[in-house]
Coordinates of N, CA and C in Angstrom, one line a residue:
M20 N 126.4 22.4 28.1 CA 126.1 21.9 26.8 C 126.5 22.9 25.7
N21 N 127.4 22.5 24.9 CA 127.8 23.4 23.8 C 127.0 23.0 22.5
I22 N 126.3 24.0 22.0 CA 125.5 23.9 20.7 C 126.3 24.7 19.6
V23 N 126.7 24.0 18.6 CA 127.5 24.6 17.5 C 126.7 24.6 16.2
F24 N 126.5 25.8 15.6 CA 125.9 25.9 14.3 C 127.0 26.3 13.3
V25 N 127.0 25.6 12.2 CA 128.1 25.7 11.2 C 127.5 26.6 10.1
L26 N 128.0 27.8 9.9 CA 127.5 28.7 8.8 C 128.5 28.8 7.7
F27 N 128.0 29.2 6.5 CA 128.7 29.4 5.3 C 128.0 30.4 4.4
D28 N 128.6 30.9 3.4 CA 128.0 31.9 2.6 C 126.8 31.4 1.9
N29 N 125.8 32.2 1.7 CA 124.5 31.9 1.0 C 123.7 30.8 1.7
V30 N 123.8 30.9 3.1 CA 123.0 30.0 3.9 C 121.5 30.5 3.9
T31 N 120.6 29.6 4.1 CA 119.2 30.0 4.3 C 119.0 30.4 5.7
Q32 N 118.7 31.6 6.0 CA 118.8 32.1 7.3 C 117.8 31.5 8.3
L33 N 116.6 31.1 7.8 CA 115.6 30.5 8.7 C 116.0 29.0 9.0
D34 N 116.8 28.4 8.2 CA 117.3 27.1 8.6 C 118.1 27.2 9.9
F35 N 118.8 28.3 10.0 CA 119.6 28.6 11.2 C 118.8 29.3 12.3
A36 N 118.0 30.3 11.9 CA 117.4 31.2 12.9 C 116.3 30.5 13.7
G37 N 115.6 29.6 13.1 CA 114.5 28.8 13.8 C 115.1 28.0 14.9
P38 N 116.0 27.0 14.5 CA 116.6 26.2 15.6 C 117.4 26.9 16.6
V39 N 118.2 27.9 16.2 CA 119.0 28.6 17.2 C 118.1 29.4 18.3
Q40 N 117.0 29.9 17.8 CA 116.1 30.6 18.7 C 115.6 29.7 19.8
F41 N 115.3 28.4 19.4 CA 114.8 27.5 20.4 C 115.9 26.8 21.2
L42 N 116.9 26.3 20.5 CA 118.0 25.5 21.2 C 118.8 26.4 22.1
S43 N 118.9 27.6 21.8 CA 119.7 28.5 22.7 C 119.1 28.7 24.1
R44 N 117.8 28.3 24.2 CA 117.1 28.5 25.5 C 117.2 27.2 26.3
L45 N 117.8 26.2 25.9 CA 118.0 25.0 26.7 C 118.8 25.4 27.9
P46 N 118.3 24.9 29.1 CA 119.1 25.2 30.3 C 120.5 24.7 30.3
G47 N 121.4 25.6 30.6 CA 122.8 25.2 30.6 C 123.5 25.2 29.3
A48 N 122.8 25.7 28.2 CA 123.4 25.7 26.9 C 124.2 26.9 26.6
T49 N 125.3 26.8 25.9 CA 126.1 27.9 25.3 C 126.1 27.7 23.8
T50 N 125.7 28.7 23.1 CA 125.6 28.6 21.7 C 126.8 29.2 20.9
Y51 N 127.4 28.5 20.0 CA 128.5 28.9 19.2 C 128.0 28.9 17.8
I52 N 128.2 30.1 17.1 CA 127.9 30.3 15.7 C 129.2 30.4 15.0
A53 N 129.6 29.3 14.3 CA 130.9 29.2 13.7 C 131.0 29.3 12.2
S54 N 131.9 30.1 11.7 CA 132.2 30.2 10.3 C 133.7 29.9 10.1
T55 N 134.1 29.7 8.9 CA 135.5 29.3 8.7 C 136.5 30.2 9.4
D56 N 136.4 31.5 9.3 CA 137.3 32.4 9.9 C 136.7 33.3 10.9
G57 N 135.4 33.0 11.3 CA 134.7 33.9 12.3 C 134.1 35.1 11.7
K58 N 134.3 35.4 10.4 CA 133.7 36.6 9.8 C 132.3 36.4 9.3
A59 N 131.6 37.5 9.0 CA 130.2 37.4 8.6 C 130.0 36.6 7.4
V60 N 128.9 35.9 7.3 CA 128.5 35.1 6.2 C 127.3 35.7 5.6
S61 N 127.1 35.6 4.3 CA 125.9 36.1 3.6 C 124.8 35.1 3.7
T62 N 123.6 35.6 3.6 CA 122.4 34.8 3.7 C 121.6 34.9 2.3
D63 N 120.6 34.1 2.2 CA 119.8 34.2 0.9 C 118.8 35.3 1.0
C64 N 118.8 36.1 2.1 CA 117.8 37.1 2.2 C 118.4 38.5 2.0
G65 N 119.7 38.6 1.7 CA 120.3 39.9 1.4 C 120.9 40.6 2.6
F66 N 121.1 39.9 3.7 CA 121.8 40.4 4.8 C 122.8 39.4 5.3
A67 N 123.6 39.8 6.3 CA 124.7 38.9 6.8 C 124.4 38.5 8.2
I68 N 125.0 37.4 8.6 CA 125.0 37.0 10.0 C 126.5 37.0 10.5
V69 N 126.7 37.5 11.7 CA 128.0 37.6 12.3 C 128.2 36.5 13.3
P70 N 129.0 35.5 13.0 CA 129.3 34.4 14.0 C 130.0 35.0 15.2
N71 N 130.1 34.1 16.2 CA 130.8 34.5 17.4 C 132.0 33.6 17.7
T72 N 132.4 32.8 16.7 CA 133.6 32.1 16.7 C 134.1 31.6 15.3
S73 N 135.3 31.2 15.3 CA 135.8 30.6 14.0 C 136.0 29.1 14.3
F74 N 136.2 28.4 13.2 CA 136.4 26.9 13.4 C 137.6 26.6 14.3
A75 N 138.6 27.4 14.2 CA 139.8 27.2 15.0 C 139.6 27.4 16.5
D76 N 138.7 28.3 16.8 CA 138.5 28.7 18.2 C 137.2 28.0 18.8
C77 N 136.5 27.3 18.0 CA 135.2 26.7 18.5 C 135.5 25.5 19.4
P78 N 134.8 25.4 20.5 CA 135.0 24.3 21.4 C 134.3 23.1 20.8
Q79 N 134.4 21.9 21.5 CA 133.8 20.7 21.1 C 132.3 20.8 21.3
A80 N 131.5 20.4 20.3 CA 130.1 20.5 20.3 C 129.5 19.3 21.0
D81 N 128.5 19.5 21.8 CA 127.6 18.4 22.3 C 126.5 18.2 21.2
I82 N 126.0 19.3 20.7 CA 125.1 19.3 19.5 C 125.7 20.1 18.4
I83 N 125.8 19.5 17.2 CA 126.3 20.2 16.1 C 125.1 20.3 15.1
C84 N 124.9 21.4 14.5 CA 123.8 21.6 13.6 C 124.3 22.3 12.3
V85 N 123.9 21.7 11.2 CA 124.3 22.3 9.9 C 123.1 22.7 9.1
P86 N 122.8 24.0 8.9 CA 121.7 24.4 8.1 C 122.0 24.3 6.6
G87 N 121.0 24.5 5.8 CA 121.2 24.4 4.4 C 121.1 25.7 3.6
G88 N 120.9 25.6 2.3 CA 120.8 26.8 1.5 C 121.5 26.6 0.2
H89 N 121.4 27.5 -0.7 CA 122.1 27.3 -2.0 C 123.6 27.3 -1.9
G90 N 124.1 27.8 -0.8 CA 125.6 27.8 -0.6 C 126.1 26.4 -0.3
V91 N 125.2 25.5 0.0 CA 125.7 24.1 0.2 C 126.5 23.6 -1.0
R92 N 126.1 24.0 -2.2 CA 126.8 23.5 -3.4 C 128.3 23.8 -3.3
E93 N 128.7 25.0 -2.8 CA 130.1 25.3 -2.6 C 130.6 24.7 -1.3
A94 N 129.8 24.7 -0.3 CA 130.3 24.2 1.0 C 130.8 22.8 1.0
I95 N 130.1 21.9 0.2 CA 130.5 20.5 0.2 C 131.8 20.3 -0.4
A96 N 132.3 21.3 -1.2 CA 133.6 21.2 -1.8 C 134.7 21.9 -1.0
N97 N 134.2 22.5 0.1 CA 135.2 23.3 1.0 C 135.7 22.4 2.0
T98 N 137.0 22.1 1.9 CA 137.6 21.1 2.8 C 137.5 21.6 4.2
A99 N 137.7 22.9 4.5 CA 137.7 23.4 5.9 C 136.3 23.1 6.5
I100 N 135.3 23.4 5.8 CA 133.9 23.1 6.3 C 133.7 21.7 6.6
V101 N 133.9 20.9 5.6 CA 133.7 19.4 5.7 C 134.5 18.8 6.8
E102 N 135.8 19.1 6.9 CA 136.6 18.6 7.9 C 136.2 19.0 9.3
F103 N 135.8 20.3 9.5 CA 135.3 20.8 10.8 C 134.1 20.0 11.2
V104 N 133.2 19.8 10.3 CA 132.0 19.0 10.7 C 132.4 17.5 11.0
R105 N 133.2 16.9 10.2 CA 133.6 15.6 10.5 C 134.3 15.4 11.8
E106 N 135.2 16.3 12.2 CA 135.9 16.2 13.4 C 135.0 16.5 14.6
Q107 N 134.2 17.5 14.5 CA 133.2 17.8 15.6 C 132.3 16.6 15.8
A108 N 131.9 16.0 14.8 CA 130.9 14.9 14.9 C 131.4 13.7 15.7
K109 N 132.7 13.5 15.7 CA 133.3 12.4 16.3 C 133.0 12.3 17.8
A110 N 132.9 13.4 18.5 CA 132.6 13.5 19.9 C 131.3 14.1 20.3
A111 N 130.5 14.5 19.3 CA 129.2 15.2 19.5 C 128.2 14.1 20.0
D112 N 127.3 14.5 20.9 CA 126.2 13.7 21.3 C 125.2 13.6 20.2
W113 N 125.0 14.7 19.5 CA 123.9 14.8 18.5 C 124.5 15.5 17.3
I114 N 124.3 14.8 16.1 CA 124.8 15.3 14.8 C 123.5 15.7 14.0
T115 N 123.3 16.9 13.7 CA 122.0 17.3 13.1 C 122.2 18.2 11.9
S116 N 121.1 18.3 11.1 CA 121.0 19.2 10.0 C 119.6 19.6 9.7
V117 N 119.5 20.7 9.0 CA 118.2 21.2 8.5 C 118.3 21.4 7.0
C118 N 117.3 21.0 6.3 CA 117.2 21.2 4.9 C 118.4 20.5 4.2
T119 N 119.0 21.2 3.2 CA 120.1 20.6 2.5 C 121.4 20.6 3.2
G120 N 121.4 21.1 4.5 CA 122.5 20.9 5.3 C 122.9 19.5 5.5
S121 N 121.9 18.6 5.2 CA 122.2 17.1 5.3 C 123.3 16.7 4.3
F122 N 123.4 17.5 3.2 CA 124.5 17.1 2.2 C 125.9 17.4 2.7
I123 N 126.0 18.4 3.6 CA 127.3 18.7 4.2 C 127.6 17.5 5.1
L124 N 126.6 17.0 5.9 CA 126.9 15.8 6.7 C 127.3 14.7 5.8
G125 N 126.6 14.5 4.6 CA 127.0 13.5 3.7 C 128.4 13.6 3.2
A126 N 128.8 14.8 2.9 CA 130.2 15.0 2.4 C 131.2 14.7 3.4
A127 N 130.8 14.8 4.7 CA 131.7 14.4 5.8 C 131.6 12.9 6.2
G128 N 130.8 12.2 5.4 CA 130.7 10.7 5.6 C 129.8 10.3 6.7
L129 N 128.9 11.2 7.1 CA 128.0 10.9 8.3 C 126.7 10.4 7.9
L130 N 126.3 10.2 6.6 CA 125.0 9.7 6.2 C 125.0 8.3 5.8
N131 N 126.2 7.7 5.5 CA 126.3 6.4 4.9 C 125.6 5.4 5.8
G132 N 124.6 4.7 5.2 CA 123.9 3.6 6.0 C 122.8 4.1 6.9
K133 N 122.6 5.4 6.8 CA 121.6 6.0 7.7 C 120.3 6.4 7.1
R134 N 119.2 6.5 7.8 CA 118.0 7.0 7.4 C 118.0 8.5 7.6
A135 N 117.5 9.3 6.6 CA 117.7 10.7 6.7 C 116.6 11.4 5.9
T136 N 116.5 12.7 6.0 CA 115.6 13.5 5.2 C 116.3 14.9 4.8
T137 N 115.7 15.6 4.0 CA 116.1 16.9 3.6 C 114.9 17.6 2.9
H138 N 115.2 18.8 2.3 CA 114.1 19.5 1.6 C 113.5 18.5 0.6
W139 N 112.1 18.6 0.4 CA 111.4 17.6 -0.4 C 111.9 17.6 -1.9
A140 N 112.5 18.7 -2.3 CA 112.9 18.8 -3.7 C 114.2 18.1 -4.0
Y141 N 114.9 17.7 -2.9 CA 116.2 17.1 -3.0 C 116.4 15.7 -2.4
T142 N 115.3 15.1 -2.0 CA 115.4 13.9 -1.3 C 115.9 12.8 -2.1
Q143 N 115.7 12.8 -3.4 CA 116.3 11.8 -4.3 C 117.8 11.8 -4.4
L144 N 118.4 12.8 -3.8 CA 119.9 12.9 -3.9 C 120.5 12.2 -2.6
L145 N 119.8 11.9 -1.6 CA 120.3 11.4 -0.4 C 121.1 10.0 -0.6
P146 N 120.6 9.2 -1.5 CA 121.3 7.9 -1.8 C 122.7 8.1 -2.3
L147 N 123.0 9.3 -2.9 CA 124.4 9.5 -3.4 C 125.4 9.5 -2.3
F148 N 124.9 9.8 -1.0 CA 125.8 9.7 0.1 C 125.5 8.4 1.0
G149 N 124.8 7.4 0.4 CA 124.6 6.2 1.0 C 123.5 6.2 2.0
A150 N 122.6 7.2 2.0 CA 121.5 7.3 2.9 C 120.2 6.8 2.3
T151 N 119.3 6.5 3.2 CA 118.0 6.1 2.7 C 117.0 7.2 3.2
H152 N 116.3 7.7 2.2 CA 115.3 8.7 2.5 C 114.1 8.2 3.3
E153 N 113.7 8.8 4.4 CA 112.5 8.5 5.1 C 111.6 9.7 5.0
E154 N 110.4 9.4 4.6 CA 109.4 10.5 4.5 C 108.9 10.9 5.8
A155 N 109.5 12.0 6.3 CA 109.1 12.5 7.6 C 109.7 13.9 7.8
R156 N 109.0 14.7 8.6 CA 109.5 16.1 8.8 C 110.8 16.1 9.6
V157 N 111.0 15.2 10.5 CA 112.2 15.0 11.3 C 112.5 13.5 11.3
V158 N 113.7 13.2 11.0 CA 114.1 11.8 11.0 C 115.3 11.6 12.0
R159 N 115.2 10.6 12.9 CA 116.2 10.3 13.8 C 116.7 8.9 13.6
D160 N 118.0 8.8 13.4 CA 118.7 7.4 13.3 C 119.9 7.4 14.2
G161 N 119.7 6.8 15.4 CA 120.8 6.9 16.4 C 120.9 8.4 16.9
N162 N 122.2 8.9 16.8 CA 122.4 10.3 17.3 C 122.4 11.2 16.1
L163 N 122.0 10.7 14.9 CA 121.8 11.6 13.7 C 120.4 12.0 13.6
V164 N 120.2 13.3 13.6 CA 118.8 13.9 13.4 C 118.8 14.8 12.3
T165 N 118.0 14.5 11.2 CA 117.9 15.4 10.1 C 116.5 15.9 9.9
A166 N 116.4 17.2 9.5 CA 115.1 17.8 9.3 C 114.9 18.1 7.9
G167 N 113.6 18.2 7.5 CA 113.2 18.6 6.1 C 113.5 20.0 5.8
G168 N 112.7 20.6 5.0 CA 113.0 22.0 4.5 C 112.7 23.1 5.5
V169 N 113.6 24.0 5.7 CA 113.5 25.3 6.3 C 112.7 25.3 7.6
T170 N 111.4 25.4 7.6 CA 110.6 25.6 8.8 C 110.6 24.4 9.7
S171 N 110.9 23.2 9.1 CA 111.0 22.0 9.9 C 112.1 22.0 10.9
G172 N 113.0 23.0 10.8 CA 114.1 23.2 11.8 C 113.5 23.5 13.2
I173 N 112.4 24.1 13.3 CA 111.8 24.4 14.6 C 111.2 23.1 15.2
D174 N 110.6 22.3 14.4 CA 110.1 21.0 14.9 C 111.3 20.1 15.3
F175 N 112.3 20.1 14.5 CA 113.5 19.4 14.9 C 114.1 19.8 16.2
A176 N 114.2 21.2 16.4 CA 114.7 21.7 17.7 C 113.9 21.2 18.9
L177 N 112.6 21.3 18.7 CA 111.7 20.8 19.9 C 111.9 19.3 20.2
E178 N 112.0 18.5 19.1 CA 112.2 17.1 19.3 C 113.5 16.8 20.0
L179 N 114.5 17.6 19.6 CA 115.9 17.4 20.2 C 115.9 17.9 21.6
M180 N 115.2 19.0 21.9 CA 115.2 19.5 23.3 C 114.5 18.5 24.2
A181 N 113.5 17.8 23.7 CA 112.8 16.8 24.5 C 113.7 15.6 24.8
L182 N 114.5 15.2 23.8 CA 115.4 14.1 24.0 C 116.6 14.5 24.9
A183 N 117.0 15.8 24.8 CA 118.2 16.2 25.6 C 117.8 16.5 27.1
K184 N 116.6 17.2 27.3 CA 116.3 17.7 28.6 C 114.9 17.4 29.1
G185 N 114.2 16.6 28.3 CA 112.8 16.2 28.7 C 111.7 17.0 28.1
E186 N 110.6 16.3 27.9 CA 109.5 16.9 27.2 C 108.9 18.2 27.9
D187 N 109.0 18.3 29.2 CA 108.4 19.4 29.9 C 109.3 20.7 29.6
V188 N 110.6 20.5 29.5 CA 111.4 21.6 29.1 C 111.1 22.1 27.7
A189 N 110.9 21.1 26.7 CA 110.6 21.5 25.4 C 109.2 22.2 25.3
R190 N 108.3 21.6 26.0 CA 106.9 22.2 26.0 C 107.0 23.7 26.5
S191 N 107.8 23.9 27.6 CA 107.8 25.2 28.2 C 108.4 26.2 27.2
I192 N 109.5 25.8 26.5 CA 110.1 26.7 25.5 C 109.1 26.9 24.3
Q193 N 108.4 25.9 23.9 CA 107.5 26.0 22.8 C 106.4 27.1 23.2
L194 N 106.0 27.0 24.5 CA 105.0 28.0 25.0 C 105.5 29.4 25.0
A195 N 106.8 29.5 25.6 CA 107.4 30.8 25.7 C 107.5 31.5 24.3
L196 N 107.8 30.7 23.3 CA 108.0 31.3 22.0 C 106.8 31.3 21.1
E197 N 105.7 30.8 21.8 CA 104.3 30.8 21.1 C 104.4 30.1 19.8
Y198 N 105.0 28.9 19.8 CA 105.0 28.2 18.5 C 103.7 27.4 18.5
D199 N 102.7 27.9 17.8 CA 101.4 27.3 17.7 C 100.9 27.5 16.3
P200 N 101.6 26.8 15.4 CA 101.4 27.1 13.9 C 99.9 26.8 13.5
A201 N 99.4 27.7 12.8 CA 98.1 27.6 12.2 C 98.1 28.3 10.8
P202 N 98.8 27.7 9.8 CA 99.0 28.4 8.6 C 97.7 28.6 7.8
P203 N 97.6 29.7 7.1 CA 96.3 30.0 6.4 C 96.0 29.0 5.2
F204 N 97.0 28.2 4.8 CA 96.8 27.3 3.7 C 97.3 25.9 4.1
D205 N 96.7 24.9 3.7 CA 97.1 23.5 3.9 C 97.9 23.1 2.6
G206 N 99.2 23.1 2.7 CA 99.9 22.8 1.4 C 101.4 23.1 1.5
G207 N 102.0 22.9 2.7 CA 103.4 23.1 2.8 C 104.3 22.0 2.4
H208 N 103.7 20.9 1.9 CA 104.4 19.7 1.4 C 103.7 19.2 0.1
P209 N 104.5 18.7 -0.8 CA 103.9 18.2 -2.1 C 102.7 17.3 -1.9
S210 N 102.8 16.5 -0.8 CA 101.7 15.5 -0.6 C 100.4 16.2 -0.2
R211 N 100.4 17.4 0.1 CA 99.2 18.2 0.5 C 99.0 19.4 -0.4
T212 N 99.6 19.4 -1.5 CA 99.5 20.6 -2.4 C 99.0 20.1 -3.8
A213 N 98.2 20.9 -4.4 CA 97.7 20.6 -5.7 C 98.8 20.4 -6.7
R214 N 98.7 19.3 -7.5 CA 99.8 18.9 -8.4 C 100.2 20.0 -9.3
P215 N 99.4 20.8 -9.9 CA 99.8 21.9 -10.8 C 100.8 22.9 -10.1
L216 N 100.5 23.2 -8.8 CA 101.3 24.1 -8.0 C 102.7 23.4 -7.8
V217 N 102.7 22.2 -7.5 CA 104.0 21.5 -7.2 C 104.8 21.5 -8.5
E218 N 104.2 21.1 -9.6 CA 104.9 20.9 -10.9 C 105.4 22.3 -11.4
G219 N 104.6 23.3 -11.1 CA 105.0 24.7 -11.6 C 106.2 25.2 -10.8
L220 N 106.2 24.9 -9.5 CA 107.3 25.4 -8.7 C 108.6 24.6 -9.0
K221 N 108.4 23.3 -9.2 CA 109.6 22.5 -9.6 C 110.2 23.0 -11.0
A222 N 109.3 23.3 -11.9 CA 109.8 23.8 -13.2 C 110.5 25.1 -13.1
R223 N 109.9 26.0 -12.3 CA 110.5 27.4 -12.2 C 111.8 27.4 -11.4
V224 N 111.9 26.5 -10.3 CA 112.9 26.6 -9.4 C 113.7 25.3 -9.1
Y225 N 113.0 24.3 -8.8 CA 113.7 23.2 -8.1 C 114.2 22.1 -9.1
D226 N 113.7 22.0 -10.3 CA 114.4 21.1 -11.3 C 115.8 21.5 -11.5
K227 N 116.0 22.8 -11.8 CA 117.4 23.2 -12.0 C 118.2 23.2 -10.7
A228 N 117.6 23.6 -9.6 CA 118.3 23.7 -8.4 C 118.8 22.3 -8.0
A229 N 117.9 21.3 -8.1 CA 118.3 19.9 -7.8 C 119.4 19.3 -8.7
A230 N 119.3 19.7 -10.0 CA 120.3 19.3 -11.0 C 121.6 19.9 -10.6
D231 N 121.6 21.1 -10.3 CA 122.9 21.8 -9.9 C 123.5 21.2 -8.6
M232 N 122.6 20.9 -7.7 CA 123.1 20.2 -6.4 C 123.6 18.8 -6.7
E233 N 123.0 18.1 -7.6 CA 123.5 16.8 -7.9 C 124.8 16.8 -8.6
A234 N 125.0 17.8 -9.5 CA 126.3 18.0 -10.2 C 127.4 18.3 -9.1
A235 N 127.0 19.2 -8.2 CA 128.0 19.5 -7.2 C 128.4 18.3 -6.3
I236 N 127.4 17.5 -5.9 CA 127.7 16.3 -5.1 C 128.5 15.4 -5.9
C237 N 128.2 15.1 -7.1 CA 129.0 14.2 -7.9 C 130.4 14.6 -8.1
A238 N 130.6 15.9 -8.3 CA 131.9 16.4 -8.4 C 132.7 16.3 -7.2
T239 N 132.1 16.5 -6.0 CA 132.7 16.4 -4.7 C 133.1 14.9 -4.5
L240 N 132.2 14.0 -4.8 CA 132.5 12.6 -4.6 C 133.6 12.1 -5.5
A241 N 133.6 12.6 -6.7 CA 134.7 12.2 -7.6 C 136.0 12.7 -7.2
A242 N 136.1 13.8 -6.5 CA 137.3 14.4 -6.0 C 137.9 13.7 -4.8
T243 N 137.1 12.9 -4.1 CA 137.5 12.3 -2.9 C 138.0 10.8 -3.1

């Protein structure tokens, strides 16, 4: 089983690091971390990730996963990235994304008519790619699996492992990696967070970020 992660500059590292830590432990799996030229990509945490393949040398994926991050705005306009995802998806068993990586799937024409999710601050943009937002941490529509923001990538990985290799395998890996979340606060989603906190964060960060993402999506769609 070939698992391919598609990376680009200014990726959110946990969008990638969470799922790859879990999925790489699937029995019989080989993990390929691909960037356009195989060279290091920057993350939003101030360090780089070194892939182990380029798009040209990457084999066909059984599972393709696209993480998100602020770099998505540039990635959806990058023909090499979008074409690589589109071509890989044609023969992949599972087409997946974490957070705003869903918009790269959208740019590749893979969300049209599908149910999907993304980070809560950007869900209103999914219809731009013909998708219907479903309120869930992980959404499966056929062989398309999209996860919400950042940490939901771990939940997505466990669900996908259960689908691919059975629940016992997924449970064993969950135990091995001691994924037993017990956060100190109840409020990782707007529906469970005090409204002033939600509105404050949106005003400081996500109103502009979502507007910038929308502008990038519209520009990409206009160019196609």
